[in-house]
Amino acid sequence: MMSVTNSGLNPIKFPNPSMISVNGVELEVFEAGTQNAGNPIVLCHGFPEHAFSWRYQVPALVEAGYHVIVPNQRGYGKSSRPAEVGKYDIEHLTGDLLALLHYYGYKKATFIGHDWGANVIWNLALLHPQCVDKIINLALPYQERGEKPWIEFMEEFFGSDFYIVHFNKQPGVADAILKENTSQFLSNIFRKNVPFAPPEPGMSMINVATAEKPLGEPLMNDDELSVFISAFEASGFTGSINWYRNLDHNWHLMAGIKPRINQPTLMIYADQDLIPKSPTLMDFAPNLEVLSLDCGHCIQQELPDETNQAILNWLERQNT
């Protein structure tokens, strides 16, 4: 077990990883609760994060009777980082989760996602609905597929310097600057009660990486932050940024897929996030419950007790 001191100055243990070969890559997977085999739950992190972002949820879910599986998804941590940008499209990302289930001998599981992890799970439920039992997603609601590809739409709406557009229009630039400023960037972005993005439309993520006076209080202490810093110092950011570089490709891939998610779903929003609450989410996910917590983007790390209670209460209602 990996042990660090959490923000409350208490020791917290996180499972040691295993390297698992699935879907043509190796994934670094943290597993707990093997005694609860038969009741799987998979936790999917966002950008620029790590499986360790679920450190507060793992012990609570194990205690509640779940076999908890937490991958560093492709491009992150010690997991494979394919050189080809197209290897990070939504078919590959969802295919990794499907293959991971099969590796453990499961046909379906409950999936919990945050940020980009939520996006992968929304699409997993569309592409492989048979493997998704229940969904809990944090921060990012289902993104309705509009008439224009995502990057074209974002560039028109936010401008060419908006960080997601910048990732696509200037490949390699942000990768190098973020890697050069890994510690400062992660320290700046992991803050309480703030959005997890440049604070104003038009700003590049580079502004966040090099800012001398970040907004908000630190989300975690030095021991916790060091887990993220050491991981990205080793891996760099290109693999994780390549998820964004497939947005338009994903838009085309999903063109013929009916946007209907029938699984029981809990959506947890952050009131102080920039990501808007979706007024139409129930149109796509009719078996939906919605909850909002008064925090910034990193919901499960900023308000772990409240997040755990919300997750466990909802799961208990679904299982009765």
GROMACS .gro file of C-alpha atoms in nm:
model
  320
    1MET     CA    1   0.000   0.000   0.000
    2MET     CA    2   0.121   0.351  -0.084
    3SER     CA    3   0.094   0.579   0.220
    4VAL     CA    4   0.088   0.959   0.221
    5THR     CA    5  -0.033   1.225   0.462
    6ASN     CA    6  -0.359   1.380   0.345
    7SER     CA    7  -0.469   1.741   0.367
    8GLY     CA    8  -0.613   1.678   0.712
    9LEU     CA    9  -0.266   1.560   0.826
   10ASN     CA   10  -0.388   1.203   0.864
   11PRO     CA   11  -0.216   0.907   0.697
   12ILE     CA   12  -0.404   0.768   0.400
   13LYS     CA   13  -0.321   0.444   0.221
   14PHE     CA   14  -0.370   0.379  -0.147
   15PRO     CA   15  -0.332   0.039  -0.316
   16ASN     CA   16  -0.011  -0.052  -0.492
   17PRO     CA   17  -0.056  -0.082  -0.869
   18SER     CA   18  -0.041  -0.374  -1.107
   19MET     CA   19   0.043  -0.350  -1.476
   20ILE     CA   20  -0.233  -0.515  -1.680
   21SER     CA   21  -0.223  -0.582  -2.055
   22VAL     CA   22  -0.556  -0.505  -2.224
   23ASN     CA   23  -0.669  -0.373  -2.563
   24GLY     CA   24  -0.316  -0.345  -2.699
   25VAL     CA   25  -0.178  -0.136  -2.411
   26GLU     CA   26  -0.063  -0.180  -2.053
   27LEU     CA   27  -0.264  -0.003  -1.785
   28GLU     CA   28  -0.143   0.081  -1.437
   29VAL     CA   29  -0.433  -0.036  -1.221
   30PHE     CA   30  -0.493   0.015  -0.850
   31GLU     CA   31  -0.723  -0.248  -0.702
   32ALA     CA   32  -0.885  -0.283  -0.359
   33GLY     CA   33  -1.160  -0.492  -0.206
   34THR     CA   34  -1.082  -0.821  -0.375
   35GLN     CA   35  -1.279  -0.984  -0.096
   36ASN     CA   36  -1.585  -0.819  -0.256
   37ALA     CA   37  -1.539  -0.996  -0.588
   38GLY     CA   38  -1.860  -0.997  -0.785
   39ASN     CA   39  -1.953  -0.638  -0.703
   40PRO     CA   40  -1.724  -0.428  -0.925
   41ILE     CA   41  -1.697  -0.052  -0.942
   42VAL     CA   42  -1.454   0.128  -1.175
   43LEU     CA   43  -1.327   0.481  -1.104
   44CYS     CA   44  -1.210   0.695  -1.399
   45HIS     CA   45  -1.001   1.008  -1.346
   46GLY     CA   46  -0.990   1.329  -1.549
   47PHE     CA   47  -0.724   1.572  -1.681
   48PRO     CA   48  -0.455   1.634  -1.568
   49GLU     CA   49  -0.507   1.381  -1.294
   50HIS     CA   50  -0.421   1.034  -1.173
   51ALA     CA   51  -0.594   0.735  -1.017
   52PHE     CA   52  -0.479   0.882  -0.684
   53SER     CA   53  -0.749   1.149  -0.721
   54TRP     CA   54  -0.990   0.878  -0.592
   55ARG     CA   55  -0.788   0.814  -0.272
   56TYR     CA   56  -1.078   0.923  -0.049
   57GLN     CA   57  -1.340   0.713  -0.228
   58VAL     CA   58  -1.156   0.379  -0.245
   59PRO     CA   59  -1.172   0.283   0.126
   60ALA     CA   60  -1.534   0.398   0.159
   61LEU     CA   61  -1.642   0.190  -0.140
   62VAL     CA   62  -1.450  -0.116  -0.021
   63GLU     CA   63  -1.615  -0.086   0.320
   64ALA     CA   64  -1.952  -0.066   0.145
   65GLY     CA   65  -1.886  -0.400  -0.023
   66TYR     CA   66  -1.739  -0.311  -0.363
   67HIS     CA   67  -1.446  -0.450  -0.558
   68VAL     CA   68  -1.281  -0.122  -0.656
   69ILE     CA   69  -1.078  -0.095  -0.977
   70VAL     CA   70  -0.897   0.234  -1.047
   71PRO     CA   71  -0.694   0.255  -1.369
   72ASN     CA   72  -0.453   0.519  -1.478
   73GLN     CA   73  -0.599   0.541  -1.824
   74ARG     CA   74  -0.381   0.537  -2.134
   75GLY     CA   75  -0.149   0.838  -2.145
   76TYR     CA   76  -0.136   0.870  -1.765
   77GLY     CA   77   0.098   0.750  -1.493
   78LYS     CA   78   0.286   0.437  -1.590
   79SER     CA   79   0.018   0.327  -1.835
   80SER     CA   80   0.108   0.304  -2.204
   81ARG     CA   81   0.147   0.625  -2.399
   82PRO     CA   82   0.107   0.537  -2.768
   83ALA     CA   83   0.281   0.779  -3.004
   84GLU     CA   84  -0.007   0.792  -3.253
   85VAL     CA   85  -0.262   1.062  -3.167
   86GLY     CA   86  -0.550   0.851  -3.300
   87LYS     CA   87  -0.483   0.587  -3.035
   88TYR     CA   88  -0.651   0.817  -2.784
   89ASP     CA   89  -0.990   0.841  -2.953
   90ILE     CA   90  -1.311   0.749  -2.775
   91GLU     CA   91  -1.319   0.399  -2.925
   92HIS     CA   92  -0.978   0.321  -2.774
   93LEU     CA   93  -1.056   0.483  -2.438
   94THR     CA   94  -1.387   0.300  -2.397
   95GLY     CA   95  -1.232  -0.016  -2.536
   96ASP     CA   96  -0.974  -0.009  -2.256
   97LEU     CA   97  -1.248  -0.008  -1.992
   98LEU     CA   98  -1.440  -0.287  -2.164
   99ALA     CA   99  -1.124  -0.497  -2.187
  100LEU     CA  100  -1.041  -0.424  -1.824
  101LEU     CA  101  -1.379  -0.562  -1.718
  102HIS     CA  102  -1.318  -0.877  -1.920
  103TYR     CA  103  -0.972  -0.913  -1.763
  104TYR     CA  104  -1.134  -0.931  -1.420
  105GLY     CA  105  -1.403  -1.167  -1.545
  106TYR     CA  106  -1.691  -0.919  -1.524
  107LYS     CA  107  -1.964  -0.860  -1.779
  108LYS     CA  108  -2.073  -0.527  -1.631
  109ALA     CA  109  -1.988  -0.282  -1.353
  110THR     CA  110  -2.083   0.048  -1.198
  111PHE     CA  111  -1.865   0.328  -1.337
  112ILE     CA  112  -1.777   0.654  -1.164
  113GLY     CA  113  -1.605   0.929  -1.364
  114HIS     CA  114  -1.478   1.279  -1.308
  115ASP     CA  115  -1.406   1.538  -1.579
  116TRP     CA  116  -1.266   1.353  -1.884
  117GLY     CA  117  -1.335   1.027  -1.703
  118ALA     CA  118  -1.702   1.121  -1.702
  119ASN     CA  119  -1.690   1.187  -2.075
  120VAL     CA  120  -1.543   0.843  -2.137
  121ILE     CA  121  -1.816   0.682  -1.926
  122TRP     CA  122  -2.099   0.867  -2.103
  123ASN     CA  123  -1.964   0.732  -2.429
  124LEU     CA  124  -1.899   0.387  -2.286
  125ALA     CA  125  -2.270   0.368  -2.204
  126LEU     CA  126  -2.349   0.455  -2.567
  127LEU     CA  127  -2.093   0.231  -2.736
  128HIS     CA  128  -2.100  -0.064  -2.495
  129PRO     CA  129  -2.422  -0.034  -2.295
  130GLN     CA  130  -2.419  -0.401  -2.199
  131CYS     CA  131  -2.114  -0.348  -1.975
  132VAL     CA  132  -2.250  -0.050  -1.778
  133ASP     CA  133  -2.473  -0.126  -1.480
  134LYS     CA  134  -2.493   0.218  -1.318
  135ILE     CA  135  -2.327   0.556  -1.376
  136ILE     CA  136  -2.208   0.823  -1.135
  137ASN     CA  137  -2.042   1.118  -1.306
  138LEU     CA  138  -1.886   1.425  -1.150
  139ALA     CA  139  -1.846   1.776  -1.296
  140LEU     CA  140  -1.902   1.700  -1.665
  141PRO     CA  141  -2.254   1.625  -1.790
  142TYR     CA  142  -2.315   1.443  -2.116
  143GLN     CA  143  -2.199   1.671  -2.397
  144GLU     CA  144  -2.466   1.690  -2.663
  145ARG     CA  145  -2.327   1.643  -3.012
  146GLY     CA  146  -2.394   1.967  -3.198
  147GLU     CA  147  -2.396   2.050  -3.567
  148LYS     CA  148  -2.028   2.150  -3.577
  149PRO     CA  149  -1.721   1.952  -3.471
  150TRP     CA  150  -1.609   2.039  -3.118
  151ILE     CA  151  -1.291   2.232  -3.192
  152GLU     CA  152  -1.453   2.441  -3.465
  153PHE     CA  153  -1.737   2.524  -3.227
  154MET     CA  154  -1.504   2.611  -2.938
  155GLU     CA  155  -1.281   2.829  -3.155
  156GLU     CA  156  -1.579   3.031  -3.272
  157PHE     CA  157  -1.716   3.063  -2.919
  158PHE     CA  158  -1.400   3.103  -2.705
  159GLY     CA  159  -1.128   3.207  -2.952
  160SER     CA  160  -0.809   3.047  -3.076
  161ASP     CA  161  -0.621   3.085  -2.746
  162PHE     CA  162  -0.877   2.886  -2.546
  163TYR     CA  163  -0.680   2.598  -2.399
  164ILE     CA  164  -0.865   2.315  -2.576
  165VAL     CA  165  -0.837   2.492  -2.911
  166HIS     CA  166  -0.472   2.573  -2.838
  167PHE     CA  167  -0.400   2.204  -2.771
  168ASN     CA  168  -0.530   2.122  -3.119
  169LYS     CA  169  -0.410   2.418  -3.323
  170GLN     CA  170  -0.055   2.433  -3.182
  171PRO     CA  171   0.046   2.071  -3.123
  172GLY     CA  172   0.345   2.025  -2.899
  173VAL     CA  173   0.357   2.380  -2.764
  174ALA     CA  174   0.150   2.331  -2.451
  175ASP     CA  175   0.300   1.984  -2.400
  176ALA     CA  176   0.650   2.130  -2.368
  177ILE     CA  177   0.556   2.427  -2.151
  178LEU     CA  178   0.348   2.221  -1.910
  179LYS     CA  179   0.625   1.962  -1.876
  180GLU     CA  180   0.882   2.236  -1.816
  181ASN     CA  181   0.656   2.382  -1.546
  182THR     CA  182   0.506   2.057  -1.412
  183SER     CA  183   0.527   2.138  -1.042
  184GLN     CA  184   0.404   2.497  -1.078
  185PHE     CA  185   0.126   2.403  -1.318
  186LEU     CA  186  -0.017   2.129  -1.098
  187SER     CA  187   0.020   2.341  -0.786
  188ASN     CA  188  -0.163   2.625  -0.962
  189ILE     CA  189  -0.447   2.417  -1.100
  190PHE     CA  190  -0.524   2.202  -0.795
  191ARG     CA  191  -0.700   2.473  -0.595
  192LYS     CA  192  -1.014   2.481  -0.382
  193ASN     CA  193  -1.332   2.663  -0.484
  194VAL     CA  194  -1.213   2.745  -0.834
  195PRO     CA  195  -1.278   2.614  -1.186
  196PHE     CA  196  -1.033   2.361  -1.324
  197ALA     CA  197  -0.954   2.568  -1.630
  198PRO     CA  198  -0.831   2.913  -1.727
  199PRO     CA  199  -1.053   3.156  -1.538
  200GLU     CA  200  -1.151   3.359  -1.841
  201PRO     CA  201  -1.253   3.261  -2.196
  202GLY     CA  202  -0.964   3.308  -2.435
  203MET     CA  203  -0.695   3.220  -2.182
  204SER     CA  204  -0.455   2.938  -2.260
  205MET     CA  205  -0.364   2.666  -2.013
  206ILE     CA  206  -0.015   2.810  -2.043
  207ASN     CA  207  -0.139   3.113  -1.848
  208VAL     CA  208  -0.225   2.878  -1.565
  209ALA     CA  209   0.106   2.695  -1.588
  210THR     CA  210   0.311   3.010  -1.545
  211ALA     CA  211   0.089   3.216  -1.314
  212GLU     CA  212   0.270   3.348  -1.007
  213LYS     CA  213  -0.042   3.410  -0.801
  214PRO     CA  214  -0.290   3.124  -0.846
  215LEU     CA  215  -0.649   3.155  -0.734
  216GLY     CA  216  -0.787   2.975  -0.429
  217GLU     CA  217  -0.631   2.772  -0.151
  218PRO     CA  218  -0.428   2.459  -0.223
  219LEU     CA  219  -0.643   2.152  -0.276
  220MET     CA  220  -0.388   1.916  -0.124
  221ASN     CA  221  -0.070   1.920   0.078
  222ASP     CA  222   0.282   1.863  -0.052
  223ASP     CA  223   0.275   1.486   0.006
  224GLU     CA  224  -0.045   1.444  -0.195
  225LEU     CA  225   0.061   1.682  -0.470
  226SER     CA  226   0.394   1.504  -0.505
  227VAL     CA  227   0.212   1.193  -0.633
  228PHE     CA  228   0.076   1.393  -0.928
  229ILE     CA  229   0.399   1.584  -0.987
  230SER     CA  230   0.621   1.275  -0.995
  231ALA     CA  231   0.379   1.097  -1.230
  232PHE     CA  232   0.368   1.383  -1.484
  233GLU     CA  233   0.741   1.452  -1.458
  234ALA     CA  234   0.789   1.093  -1.572
  235SER     CA  235   0.513   1.075  -1.833
  236GLY     CA  236   0.492   1.431  -1.965
  237PHE     CA  237   0.157   1.569  -2.081
  238THR     CA  238   0.137   1.468  -2.447
  239GLY     CA  239  -0.056   1.145  -2.388
  240SER     CA  240  -0.319   1.316  -2.175
  241ILE     CA  241  -0.347   1.615  -2.410
  242ASN     CA  242  -0.397   1.374  -2.700
  243TRP     CA  243  -0.741   1.296  -2.556
  244TYR     CA  244  -0.835   1.654  -2.650
  245ARG     CA  245  -0.676   1.618  -2.993
  246ASN     CA  246  -0.935   1.353  -3.076
  247LEU     CA  247  -1.242   1.563  -2.999
  248ASP     CA  248  -1.330   1.630  -3.362
  249HIS     CA  249  -1.251   1.270  -3.457
  250ASN     CA  250  -1.480   1.157  -3.175
  251TRP     CA  251  -1.751   1.389  -3.307
  252HIS     CA  252  -1.738   1.199  -3.638
  253LEU     CA  253  -1.713   0.856  -3.472
  254MET     CA  254  -2.028   0.913  -3.269
  255ALA     CA  255  -2.235   1.045  -3.561
  256GLY     CA  256  -2.445   0.732  -3.601
  257ILE     CA  257  -2.489   0.652  -3.231
  258LYS     CA  258  -2.827   0.724  -3.073
  259PRO     CA  259  -2.764   0.947  -2.767
  260ARG     CA  260  -2.969   0.755  -2.515
  261ILE     CA  261  -2.837   0.641  -2.177
  262ASN     CA  262  -3.085   0.416  -2.000
  263GLN     CA  263  -2.877   0.310  -1.700
  264PRO     CA  264  -2.953   0.457  -1.355
  265THR     CA  265  -2.741   0.771  -1.339
  266LEU     CA  266  -2.627   1.016  -1.073
  267MET     CA  267  -2.484   1.349  -1.189
  268ILE     CA  268  -2.289   1.550  -0.930
  269TYR     CA  269  -2.216   1.912  -1.021
  270ALA     CA  270  -1.978   2.162  -0.862
  271ASP     CA  271  -2.150   2.494  -0.799
  272GLN     CA  272  -1.825   2.691  -0.833
  273ASP     CA  273  -1.716   2.529  -1.156
  274LEU     CA  274  -1.722   2.692  -1.499
  275ILE     CA  275  -1.885   2.387  -1.654
  276PRO     CA  276  -2.256   2.469  -1.689
  277LYS     CA  277  -2.528   2.241  -1.561
  278SER     CA  278  -2.707   2.074  -1.849
  279PRO     CA  279  -3.077   2.165  -1.877
  280THR     CA  280  -3.131   1.878  -2.121
  281LEU     CA  281  -2.939   1.597  -1.952
  282MET     CA  282  -3.257   1.410  -1.861
  283ASP     CA  283  -3.348   1.401  -2.230
  284PHE     CA  284  -3.043   1.178  -2.284
  285ALA     CA  285  -3.040   1.003  -1.946
  286PRO     CA  286  -3.402   0.962  -1.833
  287ASN     CA  287  -3.313   0.755  -1.523
  288LEU     CA  288  -3.127   1.050  -1.374
  289GLU     CA  289  -3.076   1.205  -1.033
  290VAL     CA  290  -2.890   1.533  -0.995
  291LEU     CA  291  -2.696   1.669  -0.699
  292SER     CA  292  -2.487   1.985  -0.659
  293LEU     CA  293  -2.207   2.042  -0.409
  294ASP     CA  294  -2.069   2.383  -0.316
  295CYS     CA  295  -1.710   2.346  -0.432
  296GLY     CA  296  -1.476   2.382  -0.726
  297HIS     CA  297  -1.413   2.140  -1.008
  298CYS     CA  298  -1.222   1.872  -0.814
  299ILE     CA  299  -1.533   1.756  -0.630
  300GLN     CA  300  -1.420   1.423  -0.488
  301GLN     CA  301  -1.094   1.569  -0.357
  302GLU     CA  302  -1.229   1.901  -0.229
  303LEU     CA  303  -1.536   1.761  -0.050
  304PRO     CA  304  -1.452   1.392  -0.003
  305ASP     CA  305  -1.689   1.321   0.286
  306GLU     CA  306  -1.985   1.484   0.112
  307THR     CA  307  -1.899   1.311  -0.216
  308ASN     CA  308  -1.869   0.971  -0.048
  309GLN     CA  309  -2.200   1.016   0.130
  310ALA     CA  310  -2.375   1.118  -0.192
  311ILE     CA  311  -2.233   0.820  -0.381
  312LEU     CA  312  -2.306   0.566  -0.109
  313ASN     CA  313  -2.660   0.693  -0.041
  314TRP     CA  314  -2.745   0.679  -0.411
  315LEU     CA  315  -2.596   0.332  -0.455
  316GLU     CA  316  -2.787   0.207  -0.154
  317ARG     CA  317  -3.114   0.337  -0.298
  318GLN     CA  318  -3.039   0.172  -0.630
  319ASN     CA  319  -2.962  -0.161  -0.468
  320THR     CA  320  -3.279  -0.185  -0.257
   0.00000   0.00000   0.00000
